[in-house]
Amino acid sequence: MIGQQAITPHTLTPVSPANMPLFWTEAGTGTPLVLLHGFPFDQSVWQFQQTELSWKFRVITPDLRGHGRSPGFTGPTSIDRLADDVIAFLDQAQIQEPVILGGLSMGGYIALSLAARYPERLAALLLIDTRAGADSAEAAQNRLNLATRIDAEQSSQPVVEGFLPRLFAPATYVEQPDIVDKVRMLMQNTSPLTLSTCLRAMADRPDRTADLARISVPTLVIVGEEDPISPPQEAQEIARSIPRGEVKVIPRAGHLACLENPEAVNAAIHMFLDSHLPPQSRKKSV
Ligand code: MLT
């Protein structure tokens, strides 16, 4: 690590009840690098990226609606609505210049929605352990069943039981129990309302495969080599479909590569951005 920047927490002032503010932290200066976490975590899954990438970028990590310290849901949502929250957040934070946008898993579904609907807001894209396709009919039904169970039991336990055993590479459970415990706690701390609302949104998300060919910004697809949820083969297909797409497979990592092998993830991001957005081409942000 060359330098370490202070991490500043922020809560924005609401501009209207429909436009509730997200909690976010930032560190560093320069081109904004906005990282969207997955389901059902919070912005702290980017702790290693925020520390390490902020010596070159302004690393911004919001809590998505319903997660972490951001306000909760007041009705059903969709991946597009979660993406609209990100645009409202950028506007409120007065970030109008194109950002480097990264998304982990569900955060990647949101990033793909933004890439399709707000391409002018993006300078580059990082798709991390995520997918472009929709759920199969069976997978969508399983999610809806899980959402119904969570609503009935008012507990996060079914999600912990269903997801935790599939999130990490086998070695991570043995060698990095602190990471596993952290993620278990994030899941347990997410409200049942957020869990069932986001499960329904993910079950209903559109297939973005056909949009990939229209993504014009440099895009790095990162995947843990042992990710069973969004496997490397799928990541390779996504990268092949994006004109300026590249893929990086991260060793010793499953679905949460950013936590399991942060050094390799950070090195891949630095290398990619240095070659595709060299420092002299980056706009200085205020
Ligand atoms: C996530 O990490 O965001 C979820 O695993 C996404 C999903 O279940 O499709």
Coordinates of C-alpha atoms and ligand atoms in Angstrom, one line a residue:
M1 CA 0.0 0.0 0.0
I2 CA 1.5 3.4 -1.0
G3 CA -0.7 5.6 1.1
Q4 CA -3.8 5.5 3.3
Q5 CA -6.5 8.2 3.1
A6 CA -9.0 9.0 5.9
I7 CA -12.4 7.5 5.5
T8 CA -15.3 10.0 5.9
P9 CA -18.8 8.9 6.6
H10 CA -21.7 10.9 5.1
T11 CA -25.5 11.1 5.3
L12 CA -27.1 13.3 2.7
T13 CA -30.1 15.6 3.4
P14 CA -33.3 14.4 1.8
V15 CA -34.6 16.5 -1.0
S16 CA -38.0 14.9 -0.9
P17 CA -39.7 12.0 0.9
A18 CA -39.4 10.0 -2.3
N19 CA -35.8 10.7 -2.6
M20 CA -34.4 9.5 0.7
P21 CA -30.7 9.8 1.2
L22 CA -28.3 6.9 1.3
F23 CA -25.5 6.6 3.8
W24 CA -22.1 6.5 2.2
T25 CA -18.4 6.8 3.0
E26 CA -15.6 8.2 0.9
A27 CA -11.8 8.3 1.0
G28 CA -9.3 9.8 -1.4
T29 CA -9.5 12.4 -4.2
G30 CA -9.6 12.2 -8.0
T31 CA -12.0 10.4 -10.3
P32 CA -14.9 9.0 -8.3
L33 CA -14.9 5.2 -8.0
V34 CA -18.3 4.2 -6.8
L35 CA -18.7 0.6 -5.4
L36 CA -22.1 -1.0 -4.9
H37 CA -22.3 -3.9 -2.5
G38 CA -24.2 -7.2 -2.9
F39 CA -27.2 -8.8 -1.2
P40 CA -27.6 -8.7 1.8
F41 CA -24.5 -6.9 2.9
D42 CA -23.4 -3.2 3.3
Q43 CA -20.7 -0.9 2.1
S44 CA -18.2 -2.4 4.6
V45 CA -17.6 -5.3 2.1
W46 CA -15.4 -2.8 0.3
Q47 CA -13.2 -2.1 3.3
F48 CA -10.0 -3.4 1.6
Q49 CA -10.8 -1.7 -1.7
Q50 CA -11.6 1.7 -0.1
T51 CA -8.3 1.6 1.9
E52 CA -6.1 0.5 -1.0
L53 CA -7.7 2.3 -4.0
S54 CA -8.2 5.6 -2.3
W55 CA -4.6 6.7 -2.9
K56 CA -5.5 7.1 -6.6
F57 CA -9.3 7.6 -6.6
R58 CA -12.1 9.1 -4.7
V59 CA -13.6 5.8 -3.5
I60 CA -17.3 6.2 -2.6
T61 CA -19.2 3.3 -1.0
P62 CA -22.9 3.8 -0.4
D63 CA -25.2 1.5 1.6
L64 CA -28.0 0.5 -0.8
R65 CA -31.5 1.2 0.3
G66 CA -32.6 -1.0 3.2
H67 CA -29.0 -2.0 3.9
G68 CA -26.5 -0.9 6.5
R69 CA -27.2 2.7 7.7
S70 CA -29.4 3.7 4.7
P71 CA -33.2 4.2 5.1
G72 CA -35.4 1.2 4.6
F73 CA -38.0 0.2 2.0
T74 CA -41.6 1.6 2.1
G75 CA -42.9 -0.7 -0.7
P76 CA -41.7 -3.1 -3.4
T77 CA -38.6 -2.3 -5.4
S78 CA -36.8 -3.4 -8.5
I79 CA -33.2 -3.5 -9.7
D80 CA -33.9 -0.4 -11.8
R81 CA -35.3 1.5 -8.8
L82 CA -32.2 0.6 -6.8
A83 CA -30.2 1.9 -9.7
D84 CA -32.3 5.1 -9.7
D85 CA -31.4 5.5 -6.0
V86 CA -27.7 5.5 -7.1
I87 CA -28.4 8.3 -9.6
A88 CA -30.3 10.3 -7.0
F89 CA -27.4 9.8 -4.6
L90 CA -24.8 11.0 -7.2
D91 CA -26.9 14.0 -8.0
Q92 CA -27.3 14.9 -4.3
A93 CA -23.6 14.4 -3.7
Q94 CA -23.0 16.7 -6.7
I95 CA -21.1 14.1 -8.6
Q96 CA -21.9 14.9 -12.2
E97 CA -18.7 13.7 -13.9
P98 CA -18.7 10.1 -15.3
V99 CA -17.7 7.7 -12.5
I100 CA -15.9 4.4 -12.4
L101 CA -18.7 2.2 -11.3
G102 CA -18.2 -1.2 -9.6
G103 CA -20.8 -3.7 -8.5
L104 CA -20.6 -6.9 -6.6
S105 CA -23.3 -9.5 -7.4
M106 CA -26.6 -7.7 -6.8
G107 CA -24.6 -4.5 -7.0
G108 CA -23.5 -5.7 -10.4
Y109 CA -27.2 -6.2 -11.5
I110 CA -27.7 -2.5 -10.5
A111 CA -24.5 -1.5 -12.3
L112 CA -25.7 -3.1 -15.5
S113 CA -29.0 -1.3 -15.1
L114 CA -27.1 1.9 -14.9
A115 CA -24.9 1.1 -17.8
A116 CA -28.0 0.4 -20.0
R117 CA -30.0 3.4 -18.8
Y118 CA -27.5 6.1 -17.8
P119 CA -24.4 5.4 -20.0
E120 CA -23.3 9.0 -19.8
R121 CA -22.7 8.7 -16.1
L122 CA -20.0 6.0 -16.5
A123 CA -16.3 6.3 -17.3
A124 CA -15.5 2.6 -16.7
L125 CA -17.3 -0.4 -15.3
L126 CA -16.1 -3.1 -12.8
L127 CA -18.4 -6.2 -12.7
I128 CA -17.5 -8.3 -9.7
D129 CA -18.9 -11.8 -9.1
T130 CA -22.1 -11.0 -10.9
R131 CA -24.3 -12.1 -13.8
A132 CA -26.0 -10.5 -16.8
G133 CA -28.8 -13.1 -17.3
A134 CA -32.1 -13.2 -15.5
D135 CA -33.0 -16.0 -13.0
S136 CA -34.3 -19.3 -14.5
A137 CA -37.9 -19.9 -13.7
E138 CA -36.9 -22.3 -11.0
A139 CA -34.4 -20.0 -9.4
A140 CA -36.9 -17.1 -9.4
Q141 CA -39.5 -19.4 -7.8
N142 CA -37.0 -20.4 -5.1
R143 CA -36.3 -16.8 -4.3
L144 CA -40.0 -16.0 -4.1
N145 CA -40.6 -19.0 -1.8
L146 CA -37.7 -17.8 0.4
A147 CA -39.2 -14.3 0.5
T148 CA -42.5 -15.7 1.6
R149 CA -40.8 -17.7 4.3
I150 CA -38.9 -14.6 5.6
D151 CA -42.0 -12.6 5.7
A152 CA -43.8 -15.3 7.7
E153 CA -40.9 -16.0 10.1
Q154 CA -39.6 -12.4 10.3
S155 CA -36.1 -13.7 10.6
S156 CA -32.9 -13.5 8.5
Q157 CA -32.0 -17.0 9.5
P158 CA -33.3 -18.7 6.2
V159 CA -31.1 -16.4 4.2
V160 CA -28.1 -17.1 6.4
E161 CA -28.7 -20.8 6.0
G162 CA -29.3 -20.6 2.3
F163 CA -26.5 -18.3 1.2
L164 CA -23.6 -18.5 3.7
P165 CA -22.5 -22.0 2.7
R166 CA -22.2 -20.9 -1.0
L167 CA -20.5 -17.5 -0.6
F168 CA -16.9 -18.5 -0.1
A169 CA -14.2 -20.7 -1.5
P170 CA -13.9 -23.9 0.6
A171 CA -10.5 -22.7 2.0
T172 CA -11.9 -19.4 3.1
Y173 CA -14.2 -21.1 5.7
V174 CA -11.1 -22.7 7.3
E175 CA -8.4 -20.1 6.8
Q176 CA -10.4 -16.8 7.2
P177 CA -13.1 -17.4 9.7
D178 CA -13.1 -13.7 10.7
I179 CA -14.4 -12.9 7.1
V180 CA -17.0 -15.6 7.3
D181 CA -18.2 -14.3 10.7
K182 CA -18.3 -10.7 9.5
V183 CA -20.5 -11.6 6.5
R184 CA -22.8 -13.8 8.7
M185 CA -23.2 -10.8 11.0
L186 CA -24.0 -8.5 8.0
M187 CA -26.7 -10.9 6.9
Q188 CA -28.2 -11.3 10.4
N189 CA -28.3 -7.5 10.8
T190 CA -30.3 -7.0 7.6
S191 CA -34.0 -6.6 8.2
P192 CA -36.4 -9.2 7.1
L193 CA -38.2 -6.5 5.1
T194 CA -35.1 -5.7 3.1
L195 CA -34.4 -9.4 2.6
S196 CA -37.8 -10.3 1.1
T197 CA -38.0 -7.0 -0.8
C198 CA -34.6 -7.6 -2.5
L199 CA -35.2 -11.3 -3.2
R200 CA -38.4 -10.3 -5.1
A201 CA -36.5 -7.6 -7.0
M202 CA -33.8 -10.1 -8.0
A203 CA -36.3 -12.7 -9.0
D204 CA -37.9 -10.2 -11.3
R205 CA -34.8 -8.6 -12.8
P206 CA -34.5 -8.4 -16.5
D207 CA -32.0 -10.3 -18.7
R208 CA -29.3 -7.7 -19.5
T209 CA -27.3 -10.0 -21.9
A210 CA -28.5 -8.2 -25.0
D211 CA -27.4 -4.9 -23.5
L212 CA -23.7 -6.0 -23.1
A213 CA -22.8 -5.2 -26.7
R214 CA -23.8 -1.6 -26.2
I215 CA -21.6 -0.9 -23.2
S216 CA -18.9 1.4 -24.7
V217 CA -16.7 2.0 -21.6
P218 CA -13.8 -0.1 -20.6
T219 CA -15.1 -3.0 -18.4
L220 CA -13.3 -5.4 -16.1
V221 CA -15.2 -8.5 -15.2
I222 CA -13.7 -10.0 -11.9
V223 CA -14.6 -13.4 -10.7
G224 CA -13.5 -15.7 -7.9
E225 CA -12.2 -18.9 -9.4
E226 CA -14.4 -20.9 -7.1
D227 CA -17.6 -18.8 -7.3
P228 CA -20.6 -21.2 -7.6
I229 CA -23.2 -18.4 -7.8
S230 CA -21.7 -16.5 -10.7
P231 CA -19.1 -18.9 -12.1
P232 CA -15.9 -18.0 -14.1
Q233 CA -17.4 -19.3 -17.4
E234 CA -20.3 -16.8 -17.1
A235 CA -17.8 -14.0 -16.3
Q236 CA -15.8 -14.9 -19.4
E237 CA -19.0 -14.8 -21.5
I238 CA -19.9 -11.4 -20.1
A239 CA -16.4 -10.0 -20.9
R240 CA -16.5 -11.4 -24.5
S241 CA -19.9 -9.7 -25.1
I242 CA -18.7 -6.3 -24.1
P243 CA -16.6 -4.5 -26.8
R244 CA -14.0 -3.3 -24.4
G245 CA -14.4 -6.1 -21.8
E246 CA -11.7 -8.0 -20.1
V247 CA -11.9 -10.7 -17.5
K248 CA -9.8 -11.4 -14.4
V249 CA -10.1 -14.7 -12.5
I250 CA -9.1 -14.3 -8.8
P251 CA -7.4 -17.3 -7.2
R252 CA -8.3 -18.5 -3.7
A253 CA -11.8 -16.8 -3.9
G254 CA -15.4 -17.7 -4.2
H255 CA -18.4 -15.2 -4.6
L256 CA -16.9 -12.6 -2.3
A257 CA -13.5 -12.2 -4.0
C258 CA -13.2 -8.6 -2.7
L259 CA -13.0 -9.9 0.9
E260 CA -11.4 -13.2 0.3
N261 CA -8.5 -12.1 -1.8
P262 CA -8.5 -8.3 -1.7
E263 CA -4.8 -8.0 -2.8
A264 CA -5.5 -9.8 -6.1
V265 CA -8.7 -7.8 -6.7
N266 CA -7.1 -4.5 -5.9
A267 CA -4.1 -5.3 -8.2
A268 CA -6.4 -6.2 -11.0
I269 CA -8.4 -3.0 -10.7
H270 CA -5.3 -0.8 -10.5
M271 CA -3.7 -2.5 -13.5
F272 CA -6.9 -2.2 -15.6
L273 CA -7.6 1.4 -14.7
D274 CA -4.0 2.4 -15.3
S275 CA -4.1 1.0 -18.8
H276 CA -7.6 2.1 -19.7
L277 CA -7.9 5.4 -17.8
P278 CA -4.3 6.6 -17.5
P279 CA -3.8 9.3 -14.8
Q280 CA -3.4 12.1 -17.3
S281 CA -6.8 11.4 -18.8
R282 CA -8.6 11.4 -15.5
K283 CA -10.4 14.6 -14.6
K284 CA -9.5 16.0 -11.2
S285 CA -12.6 16.2 -9.0
V286 CA -13.2 18.9 -6.5
Ligands
MLT1 C1 -25.4 -11.2 -4.0 O1 -24.3 -11.6 -3.5 O2 -25.7 -10.1 -4.2 C2 -26.4 -12.3 -4.3 O3 -25.8 -13.6 -4.1 C3 -27.0 -12.2 -5.6 C4 -27.9 -13.3 -6.0 O4 -28.4 -14.0 -5.1 O5 -28.2 -13.4 -7.2

